[in-house]
Short mmCIF file of C-alpha atoms in Angstrom, two decimals:
data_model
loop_
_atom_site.label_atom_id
_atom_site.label_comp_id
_atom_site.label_asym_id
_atom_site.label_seq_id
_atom_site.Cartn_x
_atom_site.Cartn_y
_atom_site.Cartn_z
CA UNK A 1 -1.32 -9.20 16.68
CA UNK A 2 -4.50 -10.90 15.43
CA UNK A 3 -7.12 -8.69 13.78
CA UNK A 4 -11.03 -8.78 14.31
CA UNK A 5 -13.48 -8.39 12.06
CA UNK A 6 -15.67 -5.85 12.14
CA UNK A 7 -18.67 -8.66 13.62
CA UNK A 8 -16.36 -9.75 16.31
CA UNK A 9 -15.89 -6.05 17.28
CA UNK A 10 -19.91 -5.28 17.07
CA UNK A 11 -20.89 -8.25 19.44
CA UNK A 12 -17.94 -7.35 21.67
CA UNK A 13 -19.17 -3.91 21.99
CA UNK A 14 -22.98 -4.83 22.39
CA UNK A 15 -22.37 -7.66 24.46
CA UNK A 16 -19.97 -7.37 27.23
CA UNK A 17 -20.96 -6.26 30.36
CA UNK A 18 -21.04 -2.11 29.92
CA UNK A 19 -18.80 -1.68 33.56
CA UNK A 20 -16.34 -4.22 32.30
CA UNK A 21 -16.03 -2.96 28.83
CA UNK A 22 -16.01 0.44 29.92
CA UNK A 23 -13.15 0.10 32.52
CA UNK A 24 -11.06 -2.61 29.90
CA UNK A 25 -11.27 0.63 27.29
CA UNK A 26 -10.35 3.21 29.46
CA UNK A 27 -7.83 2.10 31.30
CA UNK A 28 -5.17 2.30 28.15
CA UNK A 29 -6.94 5.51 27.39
CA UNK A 30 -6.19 6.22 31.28
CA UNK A 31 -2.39 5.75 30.32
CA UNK A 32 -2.00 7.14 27.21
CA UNK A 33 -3.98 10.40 28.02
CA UNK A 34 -1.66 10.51 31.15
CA UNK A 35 1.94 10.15 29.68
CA UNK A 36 1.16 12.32 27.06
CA UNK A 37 -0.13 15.36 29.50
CA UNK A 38 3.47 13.76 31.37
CA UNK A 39 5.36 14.82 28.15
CA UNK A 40 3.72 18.27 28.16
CA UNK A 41 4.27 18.94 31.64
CA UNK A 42 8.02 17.65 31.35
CA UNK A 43 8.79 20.45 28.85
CA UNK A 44 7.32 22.70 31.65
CA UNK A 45 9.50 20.88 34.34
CA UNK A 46 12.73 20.98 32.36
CA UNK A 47 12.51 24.35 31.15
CA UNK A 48 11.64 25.78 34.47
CA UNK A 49 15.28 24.99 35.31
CA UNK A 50 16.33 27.74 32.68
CA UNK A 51 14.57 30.66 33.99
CA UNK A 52 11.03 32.24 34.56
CA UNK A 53 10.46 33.53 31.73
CA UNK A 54 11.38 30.56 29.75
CA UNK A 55 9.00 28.97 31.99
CA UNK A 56 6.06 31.20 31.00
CA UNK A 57 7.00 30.79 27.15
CA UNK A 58 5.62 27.40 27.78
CA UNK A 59 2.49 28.41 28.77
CA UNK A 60 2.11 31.06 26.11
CA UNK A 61 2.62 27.98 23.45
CA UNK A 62 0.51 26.35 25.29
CA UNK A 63 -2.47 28.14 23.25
CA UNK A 64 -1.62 27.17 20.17
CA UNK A 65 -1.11 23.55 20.62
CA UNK A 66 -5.04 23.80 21.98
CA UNK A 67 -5.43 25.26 18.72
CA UNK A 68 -3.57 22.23 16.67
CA UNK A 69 -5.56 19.93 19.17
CA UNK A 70 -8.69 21.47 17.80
CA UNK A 71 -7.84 20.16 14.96
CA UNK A 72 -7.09 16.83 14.98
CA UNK A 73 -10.19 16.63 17.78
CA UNK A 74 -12.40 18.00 15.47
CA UNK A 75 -11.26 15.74 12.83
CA UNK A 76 -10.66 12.18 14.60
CA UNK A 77 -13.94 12.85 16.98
CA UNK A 78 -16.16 13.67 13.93
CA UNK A 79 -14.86 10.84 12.27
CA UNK A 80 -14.34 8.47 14.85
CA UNK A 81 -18.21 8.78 16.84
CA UNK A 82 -19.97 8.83 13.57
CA UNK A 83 -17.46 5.29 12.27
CA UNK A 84 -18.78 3.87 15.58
CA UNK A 85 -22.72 4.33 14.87
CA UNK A 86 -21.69 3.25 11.76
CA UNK A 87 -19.99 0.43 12.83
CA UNK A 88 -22.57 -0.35 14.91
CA UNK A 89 -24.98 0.35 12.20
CA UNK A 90 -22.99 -2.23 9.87
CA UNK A 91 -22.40 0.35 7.20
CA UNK A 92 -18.32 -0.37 7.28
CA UNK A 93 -17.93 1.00 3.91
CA UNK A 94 -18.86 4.63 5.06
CA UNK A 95 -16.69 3.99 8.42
CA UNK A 96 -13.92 4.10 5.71
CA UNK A 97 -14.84 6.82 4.12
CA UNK A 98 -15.35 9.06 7.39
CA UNK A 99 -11.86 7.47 8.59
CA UNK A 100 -10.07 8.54 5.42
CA UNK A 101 -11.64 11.97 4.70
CA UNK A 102 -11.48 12.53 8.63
CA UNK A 103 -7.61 12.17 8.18
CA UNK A 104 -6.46 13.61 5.16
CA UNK A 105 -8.36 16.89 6.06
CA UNK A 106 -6.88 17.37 9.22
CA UNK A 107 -3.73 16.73 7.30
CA UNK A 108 -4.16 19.59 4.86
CA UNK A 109 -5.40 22.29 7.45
CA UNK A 110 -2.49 21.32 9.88
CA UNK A 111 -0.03 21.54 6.92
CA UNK A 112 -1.81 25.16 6.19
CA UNK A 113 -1.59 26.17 10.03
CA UNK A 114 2.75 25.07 9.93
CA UNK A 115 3.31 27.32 6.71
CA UNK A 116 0.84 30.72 8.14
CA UNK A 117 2.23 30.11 11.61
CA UNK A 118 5.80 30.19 10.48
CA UNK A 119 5.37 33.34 8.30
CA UNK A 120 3.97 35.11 11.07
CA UNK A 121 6.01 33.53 13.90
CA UNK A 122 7.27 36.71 15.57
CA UNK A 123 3.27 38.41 15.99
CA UNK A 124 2.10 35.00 16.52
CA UNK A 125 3.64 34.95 19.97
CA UNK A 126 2.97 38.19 20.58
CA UNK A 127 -0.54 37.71 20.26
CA UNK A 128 -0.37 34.67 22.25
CA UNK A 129 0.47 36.79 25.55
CA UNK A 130 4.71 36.98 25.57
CA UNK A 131 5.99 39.88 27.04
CA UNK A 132 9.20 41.53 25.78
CA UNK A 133 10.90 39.23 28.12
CA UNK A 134 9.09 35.75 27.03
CA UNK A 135 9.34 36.50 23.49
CA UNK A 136 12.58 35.37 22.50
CA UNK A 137 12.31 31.91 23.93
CA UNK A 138 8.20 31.89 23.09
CA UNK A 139 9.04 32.12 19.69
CA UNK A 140 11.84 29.67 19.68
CA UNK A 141 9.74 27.47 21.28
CA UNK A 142 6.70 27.37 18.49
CA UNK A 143 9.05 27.00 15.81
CA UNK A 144 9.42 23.87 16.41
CA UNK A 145 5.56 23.19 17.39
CA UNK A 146 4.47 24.29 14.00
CA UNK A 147 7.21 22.13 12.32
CA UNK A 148 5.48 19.43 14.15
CA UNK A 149 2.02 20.48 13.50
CA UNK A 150 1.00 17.87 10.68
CA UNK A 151 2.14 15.25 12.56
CA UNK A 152 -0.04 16.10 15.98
CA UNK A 153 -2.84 16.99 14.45
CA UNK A 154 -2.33 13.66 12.68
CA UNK A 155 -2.28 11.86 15.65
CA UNK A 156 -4.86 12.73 17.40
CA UNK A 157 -7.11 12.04 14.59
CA UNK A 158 -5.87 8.34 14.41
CA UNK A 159 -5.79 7.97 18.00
CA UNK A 160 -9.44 8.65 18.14
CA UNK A 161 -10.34 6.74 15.88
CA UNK A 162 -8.84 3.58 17.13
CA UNK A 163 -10.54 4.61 20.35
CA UNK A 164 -13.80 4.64 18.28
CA UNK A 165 -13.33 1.54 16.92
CA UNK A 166 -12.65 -0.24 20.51
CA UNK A 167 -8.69 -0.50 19.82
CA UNK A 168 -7.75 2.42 23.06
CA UNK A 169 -5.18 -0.51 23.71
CA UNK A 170 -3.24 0.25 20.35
CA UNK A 171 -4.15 3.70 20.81
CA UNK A 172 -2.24 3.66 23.89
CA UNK A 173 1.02 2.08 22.43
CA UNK A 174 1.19 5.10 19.55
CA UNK A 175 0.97 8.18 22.12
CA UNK A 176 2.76 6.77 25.09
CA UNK A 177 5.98 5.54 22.97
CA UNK A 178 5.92 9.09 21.78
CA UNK A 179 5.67 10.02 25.93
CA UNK A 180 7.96 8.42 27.04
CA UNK A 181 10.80 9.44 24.10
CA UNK A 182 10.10 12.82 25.18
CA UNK A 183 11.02 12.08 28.92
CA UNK A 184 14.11 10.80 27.37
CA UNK A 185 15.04 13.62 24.88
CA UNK A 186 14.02 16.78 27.01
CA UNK A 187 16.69 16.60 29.09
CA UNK A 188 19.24 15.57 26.86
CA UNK A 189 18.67 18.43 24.50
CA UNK A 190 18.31 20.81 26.77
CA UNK A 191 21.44 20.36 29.32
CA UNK A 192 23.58 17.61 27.42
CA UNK A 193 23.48 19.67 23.83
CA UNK A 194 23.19 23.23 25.74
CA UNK A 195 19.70 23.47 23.21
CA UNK A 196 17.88 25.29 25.97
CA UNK A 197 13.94 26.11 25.29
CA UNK A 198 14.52 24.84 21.47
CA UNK A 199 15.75 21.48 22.56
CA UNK A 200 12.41 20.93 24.38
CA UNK A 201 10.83 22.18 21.70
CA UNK A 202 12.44 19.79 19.45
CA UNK A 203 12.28 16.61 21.90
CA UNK A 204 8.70 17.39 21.65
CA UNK A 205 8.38 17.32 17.64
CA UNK A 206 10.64 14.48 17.44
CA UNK A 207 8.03 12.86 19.74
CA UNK A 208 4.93 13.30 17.90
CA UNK A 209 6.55 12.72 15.08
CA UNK A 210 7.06 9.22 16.23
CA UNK A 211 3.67 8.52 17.61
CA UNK A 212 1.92 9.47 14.22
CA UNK A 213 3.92 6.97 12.55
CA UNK A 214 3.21 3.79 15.31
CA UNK A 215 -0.45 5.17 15.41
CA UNK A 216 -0.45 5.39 11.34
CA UNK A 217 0.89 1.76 11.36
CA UNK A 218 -1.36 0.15 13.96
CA UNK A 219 -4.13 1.99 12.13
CA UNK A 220 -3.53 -0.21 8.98
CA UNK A 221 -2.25 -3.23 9.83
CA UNK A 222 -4.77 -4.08 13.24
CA UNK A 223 -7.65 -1.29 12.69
CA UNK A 224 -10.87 -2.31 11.77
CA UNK A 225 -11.60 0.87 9.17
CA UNK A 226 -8.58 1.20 7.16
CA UNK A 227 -6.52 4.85 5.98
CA UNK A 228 -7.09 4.83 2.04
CA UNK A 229 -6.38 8.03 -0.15
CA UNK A 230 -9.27 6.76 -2.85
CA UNK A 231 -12.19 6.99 -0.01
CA UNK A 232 -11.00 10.62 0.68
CA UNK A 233 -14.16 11.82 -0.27
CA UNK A 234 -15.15 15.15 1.32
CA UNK A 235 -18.44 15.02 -0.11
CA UNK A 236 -21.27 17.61 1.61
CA UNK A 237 -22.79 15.03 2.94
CA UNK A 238 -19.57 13.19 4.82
CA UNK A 239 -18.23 16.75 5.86
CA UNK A 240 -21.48 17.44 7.26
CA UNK A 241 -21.30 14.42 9.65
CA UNK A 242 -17.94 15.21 10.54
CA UNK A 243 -18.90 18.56 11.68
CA UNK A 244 -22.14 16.89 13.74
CA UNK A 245 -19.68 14.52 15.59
CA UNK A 246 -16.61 17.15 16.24
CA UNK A 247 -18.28 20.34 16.29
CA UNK A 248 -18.48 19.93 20.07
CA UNK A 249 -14.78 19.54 20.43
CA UNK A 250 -13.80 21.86 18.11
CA UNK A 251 -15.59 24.41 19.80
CA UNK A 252 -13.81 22.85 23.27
CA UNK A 253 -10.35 22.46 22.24
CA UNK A 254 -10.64 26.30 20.12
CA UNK A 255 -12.22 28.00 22.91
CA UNK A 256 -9.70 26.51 25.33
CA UNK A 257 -6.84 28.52 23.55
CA UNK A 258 -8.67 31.37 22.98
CA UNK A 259 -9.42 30.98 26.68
CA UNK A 260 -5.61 30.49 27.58
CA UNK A 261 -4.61 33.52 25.10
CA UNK A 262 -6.83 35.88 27.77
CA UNK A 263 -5.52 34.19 30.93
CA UNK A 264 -1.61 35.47 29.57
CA UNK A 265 -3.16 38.72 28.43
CA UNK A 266 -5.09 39.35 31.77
CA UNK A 267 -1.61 38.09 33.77
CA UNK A 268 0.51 40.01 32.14
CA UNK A 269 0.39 43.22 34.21
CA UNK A 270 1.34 40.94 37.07
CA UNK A 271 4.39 39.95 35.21
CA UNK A 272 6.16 36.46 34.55
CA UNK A 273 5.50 34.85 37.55
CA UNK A 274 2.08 35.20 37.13
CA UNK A 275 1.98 33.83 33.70
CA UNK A 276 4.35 31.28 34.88
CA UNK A 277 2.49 30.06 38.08
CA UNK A 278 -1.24 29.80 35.59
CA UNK A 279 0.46 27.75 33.34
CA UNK A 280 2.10 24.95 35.58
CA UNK A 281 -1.63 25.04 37.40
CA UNK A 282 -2.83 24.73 34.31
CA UNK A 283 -0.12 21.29 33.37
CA UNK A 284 -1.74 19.94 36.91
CA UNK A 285 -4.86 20.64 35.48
CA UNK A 286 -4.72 18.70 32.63
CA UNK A 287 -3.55 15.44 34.67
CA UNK A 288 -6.56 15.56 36.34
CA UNK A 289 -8.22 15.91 33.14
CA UNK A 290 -5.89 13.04 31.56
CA UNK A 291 -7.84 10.37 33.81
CA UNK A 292 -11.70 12.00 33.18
CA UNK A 293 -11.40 12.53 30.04
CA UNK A 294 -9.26 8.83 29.40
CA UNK A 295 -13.02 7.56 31.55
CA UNK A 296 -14.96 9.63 28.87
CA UNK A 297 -13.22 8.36 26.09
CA UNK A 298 -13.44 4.85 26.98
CA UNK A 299 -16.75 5.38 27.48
CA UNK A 300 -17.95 7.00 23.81
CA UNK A 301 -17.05 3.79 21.97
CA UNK A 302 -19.82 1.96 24.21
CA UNK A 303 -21.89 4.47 23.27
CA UNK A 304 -21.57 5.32 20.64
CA UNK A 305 -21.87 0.98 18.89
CA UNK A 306 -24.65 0.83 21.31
CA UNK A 307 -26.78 3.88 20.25
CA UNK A 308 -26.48 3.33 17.13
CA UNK A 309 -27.50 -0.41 17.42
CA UNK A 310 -30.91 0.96 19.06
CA UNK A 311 -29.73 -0.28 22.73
CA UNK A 312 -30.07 2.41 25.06
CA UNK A 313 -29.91 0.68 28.48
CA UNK A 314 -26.52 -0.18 27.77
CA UNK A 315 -25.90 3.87 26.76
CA UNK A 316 -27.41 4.83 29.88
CA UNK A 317 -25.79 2.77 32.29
CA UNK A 318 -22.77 3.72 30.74
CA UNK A 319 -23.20 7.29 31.83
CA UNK A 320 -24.09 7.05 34.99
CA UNK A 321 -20.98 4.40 35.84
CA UNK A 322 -19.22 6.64 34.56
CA UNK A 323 -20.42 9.84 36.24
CA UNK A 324 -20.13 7.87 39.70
CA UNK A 325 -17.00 6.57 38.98
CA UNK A 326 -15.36 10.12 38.02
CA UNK A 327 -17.24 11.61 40.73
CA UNK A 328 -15.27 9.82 43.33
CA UNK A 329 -12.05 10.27 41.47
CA UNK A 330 -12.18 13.35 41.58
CA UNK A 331 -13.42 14.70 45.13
CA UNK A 332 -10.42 12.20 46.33
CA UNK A 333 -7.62 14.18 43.72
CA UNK A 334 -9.26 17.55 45.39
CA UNK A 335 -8.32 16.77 48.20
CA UNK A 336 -4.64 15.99 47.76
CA UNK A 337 -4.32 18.94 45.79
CA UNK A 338 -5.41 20.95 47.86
CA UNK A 339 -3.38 19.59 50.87
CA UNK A 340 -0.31 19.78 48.80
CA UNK A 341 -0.88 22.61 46.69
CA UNK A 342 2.49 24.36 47.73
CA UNK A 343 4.80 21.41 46.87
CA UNK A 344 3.16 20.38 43.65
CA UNK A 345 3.56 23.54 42.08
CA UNK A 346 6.75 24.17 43.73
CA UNK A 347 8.11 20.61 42.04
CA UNK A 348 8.10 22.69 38.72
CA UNK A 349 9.44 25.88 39.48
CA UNK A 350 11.14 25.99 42.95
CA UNK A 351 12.90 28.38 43.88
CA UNK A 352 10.37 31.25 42.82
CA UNK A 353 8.29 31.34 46.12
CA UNK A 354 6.52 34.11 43.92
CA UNK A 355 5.36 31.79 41.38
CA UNK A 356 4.97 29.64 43.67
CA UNK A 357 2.47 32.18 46.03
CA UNK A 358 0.55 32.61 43.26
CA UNK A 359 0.34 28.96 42.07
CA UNK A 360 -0.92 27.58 45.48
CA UNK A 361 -4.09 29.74 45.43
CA UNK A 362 -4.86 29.05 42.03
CA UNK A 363 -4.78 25.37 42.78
CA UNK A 364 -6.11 25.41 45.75
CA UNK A 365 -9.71 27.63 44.98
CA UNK A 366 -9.97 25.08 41.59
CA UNK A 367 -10.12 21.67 44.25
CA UNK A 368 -13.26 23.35 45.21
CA UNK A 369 -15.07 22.65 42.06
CA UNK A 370 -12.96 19.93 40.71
CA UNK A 371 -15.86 17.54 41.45
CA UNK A 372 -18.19 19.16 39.17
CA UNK A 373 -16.08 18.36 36.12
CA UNK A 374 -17.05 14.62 36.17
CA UNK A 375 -20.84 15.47 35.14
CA UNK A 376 -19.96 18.19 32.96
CA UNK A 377 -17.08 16.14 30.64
CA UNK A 378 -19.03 12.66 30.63
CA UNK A 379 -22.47 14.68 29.63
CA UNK A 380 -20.68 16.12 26.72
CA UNK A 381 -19.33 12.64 25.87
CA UNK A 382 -22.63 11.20 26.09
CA UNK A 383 -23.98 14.52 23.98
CA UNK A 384 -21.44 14.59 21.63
CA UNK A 385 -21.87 10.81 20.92
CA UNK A 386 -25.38 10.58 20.11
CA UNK A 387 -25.43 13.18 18.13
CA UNK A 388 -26.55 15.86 19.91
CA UNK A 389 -24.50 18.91 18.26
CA UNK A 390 -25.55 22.15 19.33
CA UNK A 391 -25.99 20.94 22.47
CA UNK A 392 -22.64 19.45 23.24
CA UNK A 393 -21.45 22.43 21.18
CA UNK A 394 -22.80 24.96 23.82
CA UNK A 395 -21.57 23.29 26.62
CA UNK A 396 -18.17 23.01 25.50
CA UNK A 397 -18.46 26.68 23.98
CA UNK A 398 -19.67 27.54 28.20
CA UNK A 399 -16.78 26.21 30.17
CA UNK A 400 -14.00 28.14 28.54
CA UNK A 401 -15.84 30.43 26.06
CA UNK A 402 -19.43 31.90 27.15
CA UNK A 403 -18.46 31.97 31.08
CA UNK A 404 -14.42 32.10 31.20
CA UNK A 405 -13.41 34.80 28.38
CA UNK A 406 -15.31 37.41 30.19
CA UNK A 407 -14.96 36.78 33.87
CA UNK A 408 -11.08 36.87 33.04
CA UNK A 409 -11.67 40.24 31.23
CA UNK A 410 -14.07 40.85 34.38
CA UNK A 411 -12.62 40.42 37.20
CA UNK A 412 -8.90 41.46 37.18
CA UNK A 413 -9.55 45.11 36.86
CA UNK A 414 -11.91 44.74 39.73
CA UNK A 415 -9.97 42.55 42.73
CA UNK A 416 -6.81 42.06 41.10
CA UNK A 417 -4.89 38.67 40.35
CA UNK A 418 -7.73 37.29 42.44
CA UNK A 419 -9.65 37.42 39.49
CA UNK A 420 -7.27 35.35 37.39
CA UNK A 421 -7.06 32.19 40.41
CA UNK A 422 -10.87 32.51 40.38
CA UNK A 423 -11.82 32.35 37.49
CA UNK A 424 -11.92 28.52 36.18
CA UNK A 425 -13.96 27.44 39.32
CA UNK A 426 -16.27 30.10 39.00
CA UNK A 427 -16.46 28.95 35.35
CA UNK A 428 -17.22 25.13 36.32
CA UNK A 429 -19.55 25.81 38.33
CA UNK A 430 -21.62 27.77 36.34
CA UNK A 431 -21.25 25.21 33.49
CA UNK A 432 -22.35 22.54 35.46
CA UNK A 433 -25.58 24.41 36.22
CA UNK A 434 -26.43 24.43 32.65
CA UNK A 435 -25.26 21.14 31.81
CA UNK A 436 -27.91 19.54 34.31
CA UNK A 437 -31.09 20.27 32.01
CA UNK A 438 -29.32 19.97 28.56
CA UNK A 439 -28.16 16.28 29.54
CA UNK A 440 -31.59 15.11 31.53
CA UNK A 441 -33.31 16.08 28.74
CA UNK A 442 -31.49 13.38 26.42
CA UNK A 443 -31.72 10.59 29.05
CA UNK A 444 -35.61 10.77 29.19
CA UNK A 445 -35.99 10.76 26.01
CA UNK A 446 -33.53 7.52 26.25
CA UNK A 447 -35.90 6.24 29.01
CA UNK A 448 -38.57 6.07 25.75
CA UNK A 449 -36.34 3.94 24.02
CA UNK A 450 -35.52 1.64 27.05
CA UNK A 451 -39.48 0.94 27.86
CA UNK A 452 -39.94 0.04 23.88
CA UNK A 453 -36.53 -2.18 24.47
CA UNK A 454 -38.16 -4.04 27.57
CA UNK A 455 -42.00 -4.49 25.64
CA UNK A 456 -39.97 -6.12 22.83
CA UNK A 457 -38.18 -8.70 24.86
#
């Protein structure tokens, strides 16, 4: 594996045709985003074979893996946009420095989050929606997810990162080795060693467990900013950067589980099934997501080199590749979900034509704004990248925070489940509303820089 220096990366990233690069980066991202939402949603698969209830444990974890998430997004996005102005900056020295404090610190909160988690396992779940029914195999379930905690958090810090940096290929190899181990181990834990919930559980910490150390090895021996305890420096001024570039998805990956923690809460007086049938929408969900978001991801690097070089044509044309791209990704995956609605979410629970009732409807009203996502997730890329905190901060807080939190508080009380299945695409679209100004606004000012670009050459 031959390593390139930091110049080889810069002219790569400023030179190579933005489509071409784009697509070449995001197409591991693609991958990797995809088996690991295909590890999540085997655990969901697998364990629906046990019961319904055991099912919905799933989903009520499901919250507090957003949480660890948060984390290491918060952590390896603050790190990892701010190393690639940097990097495109030249200034590799404090690349290091936002690489190494970036990663220790989302080792010592994660380590924090493992030991408080544990003590308070039993209320934990509680508070993360189980009924009397879930709870036993809830809280067997995040046992094991806080023993693992370190080591996810950990992971999705160095994944970004290497994303950051232009390396989604190694990236890639890290979180879908992991993947696919989990594929292997679920089901031989759960029905070969009789381990039930705890062996999926387990397949799953065993997993990450071996993705941190690939990604952790790739990370030294081909990354461009090297993992070094002496630059862990969380100075004021380093922290403060950190928090510019992952505010945004701290506030989207914490508002997402506090988001998921009301969606159990509100389905809870419409029993397991219901909790059950939200969280398998909510697995096909996030492969939707696995593909925009891999599109987004592939596409901060570009931007991120690029802006910070002062070449915001490149930036711009970027985004709205991107935004087309995603655009007609999407409206075509609407459309075969909502066709096949009934079968997909039958695939991981049949026989439960409740769940299943329930499932199709959800599915079927999000298709209808599923389209809207592609402008909302590549603006807050393109925000989040540049710099632009508070705003990419708002919009992430909107989707699942500002709009969603209350309309599932809302709504249920008033027309019943309905206002569970409804309330994500009522949520997107009223996000996308507001993302239309906040992201037009950055792209004319861009348009300055462009015209000062052009008078120069």
């Amino acid at each position: 594996m031959k390593k390139e220096t930091a110049e080889d990366r810069f002219r790569k990233m400023t030179e190579t045709p933005v489509r071409r690069l784009i697509i070449s980066l995001s197409v591991p991202t693609v991958i990797s985003n995809l088996v690991s939402t295909l590890y999540n949603a085997a655990d969901t698969f697998f364990v629906g074979q046990i019961s319904t209830s055991a099912s919905a444990a799933v989903g009520v974890a499901l919250s507090l893996q957003a949480v660890i998430q948060a984390i290491g997004f918060f952590f390896g996005q603050g790190s990892g946009n701010n190393m690639s102005r940097q990097l495109g900056s030249h200034h590799e020295d404090t690349a290091e420095v936002l690489a190494s404090t970036g990663f220790f610190s989302s080792l010592i909160l994660s380590v924090l989050v493992t030991v408080l988690g544990l003590i308070f396992l039993r209320p934990l779940s509680i508070f993360l929606g189980s009924s009397e029914t879930i709870l036993p195999y809830a809280m067997d379930y995040i046992f094991w997810i806080l023993i693992a905690s370190p080591f996810m958090a950990s992971s999705f810090v160095l994944n970004n990162q290497l994303r950051f940096e232009g390396n989604s290929f190694y990236s890639m190899i890290g979180l879908t080795t992991g993947g696919i181990l989990n594929l292997v181990l679920d089901p031989l834990f759960i029905f070969v060693f009789h381990m039930g919930i705890s062996g999926a559980a387990l397949a799953t910490a065993i997993s990450q467990f071996v993705s941190f150390v690939i990604l952790f090895v790739l990370t030294q021996k081909i990354g461009t900013v090297k993992i070094r305890f002496s630059s862990f420096k969380p100075s004021l001024k380093i922290l403060g950067m950190i928090t510019n570039g992952g505010l945004p998805s701290l506030c989207r990956q914490s508002v997402a589980s506090v988001a998921m923690i009301a969606l159990n809460n509100a389905a809870l007086p419409f029993g397991d099934a219901a909790i059950a049938a939200m969280a398998i929408v909510n697995k096909i969900g996030n492969f939707t997501n696995s593909v925009l978001l891999g599109v987004g991801q592939g596409y901060q690097p570009v931007c991120g080199y690029n802006y910070g070089a002062g070449l915001y044509k490149r930036v711009k044309d970027g985004f709205w590749f991107c935004v087309k791209l995603m655009s007609i990704v999407l409206l075509a995956l609407a459309v075969v979900e909502y066709i096949w609605a009934s079968p997909i979410v039958g695939f991981f629970r049949k026989g439960d034509p409740e769940v299943i009732e329930i499932g199709d409807i959800a599915l079927r009203l999000r298709c209808f704004t599923l389209v809207f996502s592609a402008w909302i997730t590549i603006s807050n890329m393109l925000l989040q990248t540049t710099g632009k905190m508070w705003r990419a901060s708002i919009l992430g807080f909107a989707r699942q925070g500002i709009i969603l939190i209350p309309v599932v508080w809302i709504l249920p009380p008033l027309i019943g489940i309905w206002g569970i299945q409804i309330a994500q695409p009522l949520a997107d679209l009223i996000t996308f509303l507001m993302s239309v100004p906040m992201t037009m606004g950055v792209i004319r000012a861009m348009n300055e820089g462009v015209r000062k670009e052009e008078q120069k050459a």
